Amino acid sequence: MGLLALGVEPGDVVITSTLTFAATANSIVYAGAEPYFIDVDPATGNLDPELLACALTELGSNGERIGAIIPVDLLGKAANYTKIERLAQRFQVPILADAAESLGASHRGRAAGSFGRASIVSFNGNKIMTTSGGGMLLSREREVIDNARYLSTQARQPVRHYEHVDIGFNYRLSNILAALGRAQLSRLDEMIARRRDIRDRYRELFAAVPGVQIFGGEYDREDNCWLTAILVDPEITGWTAIDLCEALDAEGIESRPLWKPMHLQPIFADARGNISGAAQRLYETGLTLPSGSAMTQTQFERVLERLRAFVDRAGRP
Ligand SMILES: *Cc1c(COP(=O)(O)O)cnc(C)c1O
């Protein structure tokens, strides 16, 4: 809806981060546009502005129409909108921010979801606040919102009989789920505080483990800490992220690699992009740990205890 409301047309190129959930790239295809994948800053996992600048220059000099840029706020850390907004303005391309994971986060004091011409947030069950499914499109521009609202509610003309001049969609959030969202929203700060707490405990635990670092941990003052991930250097630890994942799995504790980059997905194998290899390295060395705010203290202590046991055992010759 966001892409259509911003005027993206079939055949346009839409630039996004390769390190994201497939939904970001799928939305580009739904709009009939071509996804173009940009690699990430290894420190944050977010769209690398230098690579974006190269892509904008190259596509522009080919005379290709770039419909939009979709930065993604990975794991609840806002992308570098200071640089990305400057580039978007220079190249006259609208930004649609994928803030699905970053509700409650900020970048230089500005709230995630307030960047670019429009943003989306997700209320899917795994997100920091949920309505069980659905999400929200945000924009300061009345016209963008009116257009999206019209298209997402079956594109009905404002007349008594059913009159249609556009293909519409049924993408509305039901009023019942919206009410659930209002209640969740009132608890957002509390849920962010809990997730930050969880991150701090992981940070404490891994501070004593050479070769393991909290992903993006040096820059997380403005994160919502949706998910906490670690990066493992197996040359130092003697074990890989997947070794740990499997050990936790055997204890009934779920953990997962970071998103598999879009340019490595079979469905996007032919897509163009500007790839440095940073996202692939994060995918190969990263592991997201249990981070949910609904996890009980007892459950979380058990996770910490199993992690400690693994690290102790694996750390021994
Ligand atoms: C969850 C997620 C989405 C999709 O949200 P849905 O509400 O499941 O459609 C999009 N982008 C990113 C980065 C996500 O994590």
Coordinates of C-alpha atoms and ligand atoms in Angstrom, one line a residue:
M1 CA 0.0 0.0 0.0
G2 CA 2.8 2.3 0.9
L3 CA 4.6 1.8 -2.4
L4 CA 1.4 2.3 -4.4
A5 CA 0.5 5.4 -2.4
L6 CA 3.9 6.9 -3.1
G7 CA 3.3 6.4 -6.9
V8 CA 5.5 3.3 -7.5
E9 CA 4.7 1.9 -11.0
P10 CA 5.2 -1.4 -12.7
G11 CA 8.7 -1.6 -14.1
D12 CA 10.2 0.8 -11.5
V13 CA 13.3 -0.2 -9.6
V14 CA 12.8 -0.2 -5.8
I15 CA 15.9 -0.3 -3.7
T16 CA 16.0 -2.1 -0.3
S17 CA 18.3 -3.8 2.2
T18 CA 19.3 -7.4 1.4
L19 CA 19.2 -8.2 5.2
T20 CA 15.5 -8.3 5.9
F21 CA 12.5 -10.5 6.1
A22 CA 11.0 -11.5 2.7
A23 CA 7.9 -9.4 3.3
T24 CA 9.9 -6.3 2.4
A25 CA 11.0 -7.6 -1.0
N26 CA 7.7 -9.3 -1.7
S27 CA 5.9 -5.9 -1.4
I28 CA 8.1 -4.6 -4.2
V29 CA 7.0 -7.5 -6.4
Y30 CA 3.3 -7.0 -5.5
A31 CA 3.6 -3.5 -6.8
G32 CA 5.0 -4.8 -10.1
A33 CA 8.4 -3.2 -9.4
E34 CA 11.9 -4.7 -9.4
P35 CA 13.7 -5.2 -6.1
Y36 CA 17.3 -4.1 -6.1
F37 CA 19.3 -5.3 -3.0
I38 CA 21.9 -3.2 -1.2
D39 CA 24.3 -4.7 1.4
V40 CA 24.6 -3.5 4.9
D41 CA 26.8 -1.8 7.4
P42 CA 28.4 -4.7 9.3
A43 CA 28.1 -2.8 12.6
T44 CA 24.4 -2.4 12.5
G45 CA 23.0 -4.7 9.8
N46 CA 21.2 -1.7 8.3
L47 CA 21.4 -0.4 4.7
D48 CA 24.9 0.9 3.9
P49 CA 24.5 4.5 2.7
E50 CA 27.8 4.4 0.7
L51 CA 26.5 1.4 -1.3
L52 CA 23.1 3.1 -1.7
A53 CA 24.8 6.2 -3.1
C54 CA 26.7 4.1 -5.7
A55 CA 23.5 2.3 -6.7
L56 CA 21.5 5.6 -7.1
T57 CA 24.3 7.0 -9.2
E58 CA 24.5 4.0 -11.4
L59 CA 20.8 3.4 -11.9
G60 CA 20.3 7.1 -12.5
S61 CA 23.0 7.3 -15.2
N62 CA 21.3 4.3 -16.9
G63 CA 18.2 6.4 -17.0
E64 CA 16.2 3.9 -14.9
R65 CA 13.2 5.1 -12.9
I66 CA 13.8 4.5 -9.2
G67 CA 10.3 4.3 -7.5
A68 CA 11.4 4.3 -3.9
I69 CA 14.0 3.4 -1.3
I70 CA 13.0 1.0 1.5
P71 CA 15.5 1.2 4.4
V72 CA 14.9 -1.5 7.0
D73 CA 15.3 -1.0 10.8
L74 CA 16.9 -4.3 11.6
L75 CA 16.0 -6.0 14.9
G76 CA 14.7 -2.7 16.3
K77 CA 17.7 -0.4 15.4
A78 CA 16.8 2.5 13.2
A79 CA 18.8 2.8 9.9
N80 CA 21.0 5.8 9.3
Y81 CA 18.3 8.2 8.1
T82 CA 20.5 11.2 8.4
K83 CA 22.5 9.9 5.5
I84 CA 19.7 8.1 3.7
E85 CA 17.4 11.1 3.7
R86 CA 20.1 13.3 2.3
L87 CA 20.7 10.9 -0.6
A88 CA 17.0 10.5 -1.2
Q89 CA 16.6 14.2 -1.5
R90 CA 19.7 14.6 -3.8
F91 CA 18.3 11.9 -6.1
Q92 CA 14.7 12.9 -5.7
V93 CA 13.5 9.4 -4.7
P94 CA 10.9 8.8 -2.0
I95 CA 11.7 6.8 1.1
L96 CA 9.2 4.2 2.5
A97 CA 10.8 3.1 5.8
D98 CA 10.3 -0.5 6.9
A99 CA 9.9 0.1 10.6
A100 CA 8.2 -3.3 11.1
E101 CA 10.7 -4.1 13.9
S102 CA 11.5 -0.7 15.3
L103 CA 8.4 0.7 16.9
G104 CA 9.6 2.7 19.9
A105 CA 13.2 3.1 18.7
S106 CA 14.7 6.4 17.5
H107 CA 17.5 7.8 15.4
R108 CA 19.2 11.0 16.8
G109 CA 16.1 11.7 18.9
R110 CA 13.6 11.2 16.1
A111 CA 11.1 8.3 16.4
A112 CA 11.4 5.3 14.1
G113 CA 8.3 5.4 11.8
S114 CA 8.7 9.2 11.3
F115 CA 11.3 9.1 8.6
G116 CA 10.9 9.5 4.8
R117 CA 7.6 10.1 3.2
A118 CA 5.9 7.1 4.8
S119 CA 6.7 4.2 7.1
I120 CA 5.2 0.8 7.9
V121 CA 5.1 -0.9 11.3
S122 CA 4.1 -4.5 11.8
F123 CA 1.8 -5.8 14.5
N124 CA 2.5 -9.5 13.7
G125 CA 2.6 -11.9 16.6
N126 CA 6.4 -11.9 16.9
K127 CA 6.8 -8.1 17.0
I128 CA 7.3 -5.9 20.0
M129 CA 3.6 -5.1 20.2
T130 CA 1.0 -7.1 18.4
T131 CA -2.6 -7.3 17.2
S132 CA -2.0 -11.0 16.3
G133 CA -1.7 -9.8 12.7
G134 CA -1.7 -6.7 10.6
G135 CA 0.2 -3.4 10.7
M136 CA 0.1 0.3 10.1
L137 CA 1.1 2.8 7.4
L138 CA 2.3 6.2 8.7
S139 CA 2.8 9.4 6.9
R140 CA 2.6 13.1 7.5
E141 CA 1.1 13.6 4.0
R142 CA -2.7 13.5 4.0
E143 CA -2.8 12.5 0.4
V144 CA -0.6 9.4 0.9
I145 CA -2.8 8.2 3.8
D146 CA -6.1 9.0 1.9
N147 CA -4.8 7.1 -1.1
A148 CA -3.7 4.1 0.9
R149 CA -6.9 4.0 2.9
Y150 CA -8.9 4.1 -0.4
L151 CA -6.9 1.3 -2.0
S152 CA -6.8 -0.9 1.1
T153 CA -10.5 -0.8 1.6
Q154 CA -11.5 -2.2 -1.9
A155 CA -11.2 1.1 -3.8
R156 CA -14.8 2.1 -3.6
Q157 CA -15.8 5.4 -5.1
P158 CA -17.7 7.6 -2.7
V159 CA -21.1 6.9 -4.2
R160 CA -24.1 4.8 -3.0
H161 CA -23.9 2.1 -5.7
Y162 CA -20.6 0.2 -5.9
E163 CA -18.5 2.1 -8.4
H164 CA -14.8 1.2 -9.1
V165 CA -12.2 2.9 -11.2
D166 CA -9.1 1.2 -9.6
I167 CA -8.2 -2.3 -8.5
G168 CA -8.5 -2.3 -4.7
F169 CA -7.3 -4.6 -1.9
N170 CA -8.7 -5.8 1.4
Y171 CA -5.8 -4.9 3.6
R172 CA -7.6 -3.2 6.5
L173 CA -6.9 -4.0 10.2
S174 CA -10.3 -4.9 11.8
N175 CA -11.7 -2.7 14.5
I176 CA -11.4 -5.5 17.1
L177 CA -7.7 -6.0 16.4
A178 CA -7.2 -2.2 16.5
A179 CA -8.7 -2.2 20.0
L180 CA -6.2 -4.9 21.0
G181 CA -3.5 -2.7 19.5
R182 CA -4.5 0.3 21.7
A183 CA -4.1 -1.8 24.8
Q184 CA -0.8 -3.1 23.6
L185 CA 0.4 0.4 22.8
S186 CA -0.2 1.6 26.3
R187 CA 2.3 -1.1 27.5
L188 CA 4.9 -0.4 24.8
D189 CA 7.4 1.4 27.1
E190 CA 7.2 -1.4 29.6
M191 CA 7.8 -4.1 26.9
I192 CA 10.8 -2.1 25.6
A193 CA 12.2 -1.8 29.1
R194 CA 11.9 -5.6 29.6
R195 CA 13.6 -6.3 26.3
R196 CA 16.4 -3.9 27.1
D197 CA 16.8 -5.7 30.4
I198 CA 17.1 -9.0 28.6
R199 CA 19.8 -7.5 26.3
D200 CA 21.8 -6.2 29.3
R201 CA 21.8 -9.6 30.9
Y202 CA 23.0 -11.2 27.7
R203 CA 25.7 -8.5 27.4
E204 CA 26.8 -9.3 31.0
L205 CA 27.0 -13.0 30.3
F206 CA 29.0 -12.7 27.0
A207 CA 31.3 -9.9 28.2
A208 CA 33.4 -12.7 29.6
V209 CA 33.4 -14.8 26.4
P210 CA 36.1 -14.0 23.9
G211 CA 35.0 -14.1 20.3
V212 CA 31.3 -13.3 21.1
Q213 CA 29.8 -9.8 20.8
I214 CA 26.3 -8.4 21.1
F215 CA 25.3 -7.5 17.6
G216 CA 24.9 -3.8 17.2
G217 CA 25.6 -3.5 20.9
E218 CA 27.8 -0.5 20.9
Y219 CA 25.1 1.6 19.4
D220 CA 21.9 0.5 21.1
R221 CA 20.9 3.5 23.3
E222 CA 18.1 4.3 20.8
D223 CA 17.1 0.7 20.0
N224 CA 13.9 -0.9 21.1
C225 CA 15.9 -4.1 21.6
W226 CA 13.2 -6.1 19.9
L227 CA 15.6 -9.0 19.4
T228 CA 19.1 -9.5 20.9
A229 CA 21.6 -11.3 18.6
I230 CA 25.2 -12.3 19.1
L231 CA 28.0 -12.6 16.6
V232 CA 30.3 -15.5 17.0
D233 CA 33.8 -15.7 15.7
P234 CA 34.5 -19.5 15.7
E235 CA 38.2 -19.0 15.2
I236 CA 38.3 -17.6 18.7
T237 CA 35.4 -19.5 20.4
G238 CA 36.1 -22.9 18.9
W239 CA 32.3 -23.2 18.3
T240 CA 29.9 -21.7 15.7
A241 CA 26.6 -19.9 16.1
I242 CA 24.9 -23.1 14.7
D243 CA 26.6 -25.3 17.3
L244 CA 25.1 -23.1 20.0
C245 CA 21.7 -23.0 18.2
E246 CA 21.7 -26.8 18.2
A247 CA 22.7 -27.1 21.8
L248 CA 19.9 -24.8 22.8
D249 CA 17.5 -26.6 20.6
A250 CA 18.3 -29.9 22.4
E251 CA 17.1 -28.1 25.6
G252 CA 13.9 -26.9 24.0
I253 CA 15.2 -23.3 23.7
E254 CA 14.6 -21.6 20.3
S255 CA 17.2 -19.4 18.7
R256 CA 17.7 -18.5 15.0
P257 CA 20.2 -17.2 12.6
L258 CA 19.7 -13.6 11.4
W259 CA 17.6 -13.2 8.3
K260 CA 19.0 -15.0 5.3
P261 CA 19.9 -12.2 2.9
M262 CA 17.5 -11.7 0.0
H263 CA 20.1 -11.9 -2.7
L264 CA 20.8 -15.5 -1.4
Q265 CA 17.2 -16.5 -1.6
P266 CA 16.3 -18.8 -4.5
I267 CA 13.3 -16.7 -5.4
F268 CA 15.5 -13.6 -5.8
A269 CA 18.5 -15.3 -7.3
D270 CA 18.3 -13.2 -10.4
A271 CA 17.8 -9.8 -8.7
R272 CA 20.2 -7.0 -9.2
G273 CA 22.0 -5.3 -6.4
N274 CA 25.1 -3.9 -4.8
I275 CA 26.5 -6.6 -2.6
S276 CA 29.7 -6.4 -0.4
G277 CA 29.2 -9.7 1.5
A278 CA 28.6 -8.0 4.9
A279 CA 25.0 -9.4 5.2
Q280 CA 26.1 -12.9 4.3
R281 CA 28.8 -12.8 7.0
L282 CA 26.2 -11.6 9.6
Y283 CA 23.9 -14.4 8.5
E284 CA 26.7 -17.0 8.9
T285 CA 27.9 -15.7 12.3
G286 CA 24.8 -14.3 13.9
L287 CA 22.3 -15.9 16.3
T288 CA 19.2 -14.3 17.7
L289 CA 18.5 -15.3 21.3
P290 CA 15.2 -15.6 23.2
S291 CA 14.2 -12.0 23.6
G292 CA 10.4 -11.9 24.2
S293 CA 8.9 -9.6 26.8
A294 CA 6.4 -12.4 27.7
M295 CA 9.2 -14.7 28.7
T296 CA 9.0 -15.3 32.5
Q297 CA 11.9 -14.6 34.8
T298 CA 12.2 -18.4 35.5
Q299 CA 12.3 -19.2 31.8
F300 CA 14.9 -16.5 31.2
E301 CA 17.1 -17.6 34.1
R302 CA 17.0 -21.1 32.6
V303 CA 18.1 -19.8 29.2
L304 CA 21.0 -17.9 30.8
E305 CA 22.0 -21.0 32.8
R306 CA 22.0 -23.2 29.7
L307 CA 24.0 -20.6 27.8
R308 CA 26.6 -20.4 30.6
A309 CA 26.8 -24.2 30.7
F310 CA 27.4 -24.3 26.9
V311 CA 30.1 -21.6 27.0
D312 CA 31.9 -23.3 29.9
R313 CA 31.8 -26.7 28.3
A314 CA 32.7 -25.5 24.8
G315 CA 35.4 -23.2 26.1
R316 CA 37.3 -26.0 27.7
P317 CA 40.0 -27.9 25.6
Ligands
LIG1 C1 7.7 -8.7 10.3 C2 8.3 -7.9 9.2 C3 7.6 -7.5 8.1 C4 6.2 -8.0 7.8 O1 5.3 -7.7 8.7 P1 3.9 -8.5 8.6 O2 3.0 -7.8 9.5 O3 4.2 -9.9 9.0 O4 3.5 -8.4 7.2 C5 8.2 -6.7 7.2 N1 9.5 -6.3 7.3 C6 10.2 -6.7 8.3 C7 11.6 -6.3 8.4 C8 9.7 -7.5 9.3 O5 10.5 -8.0 10.3

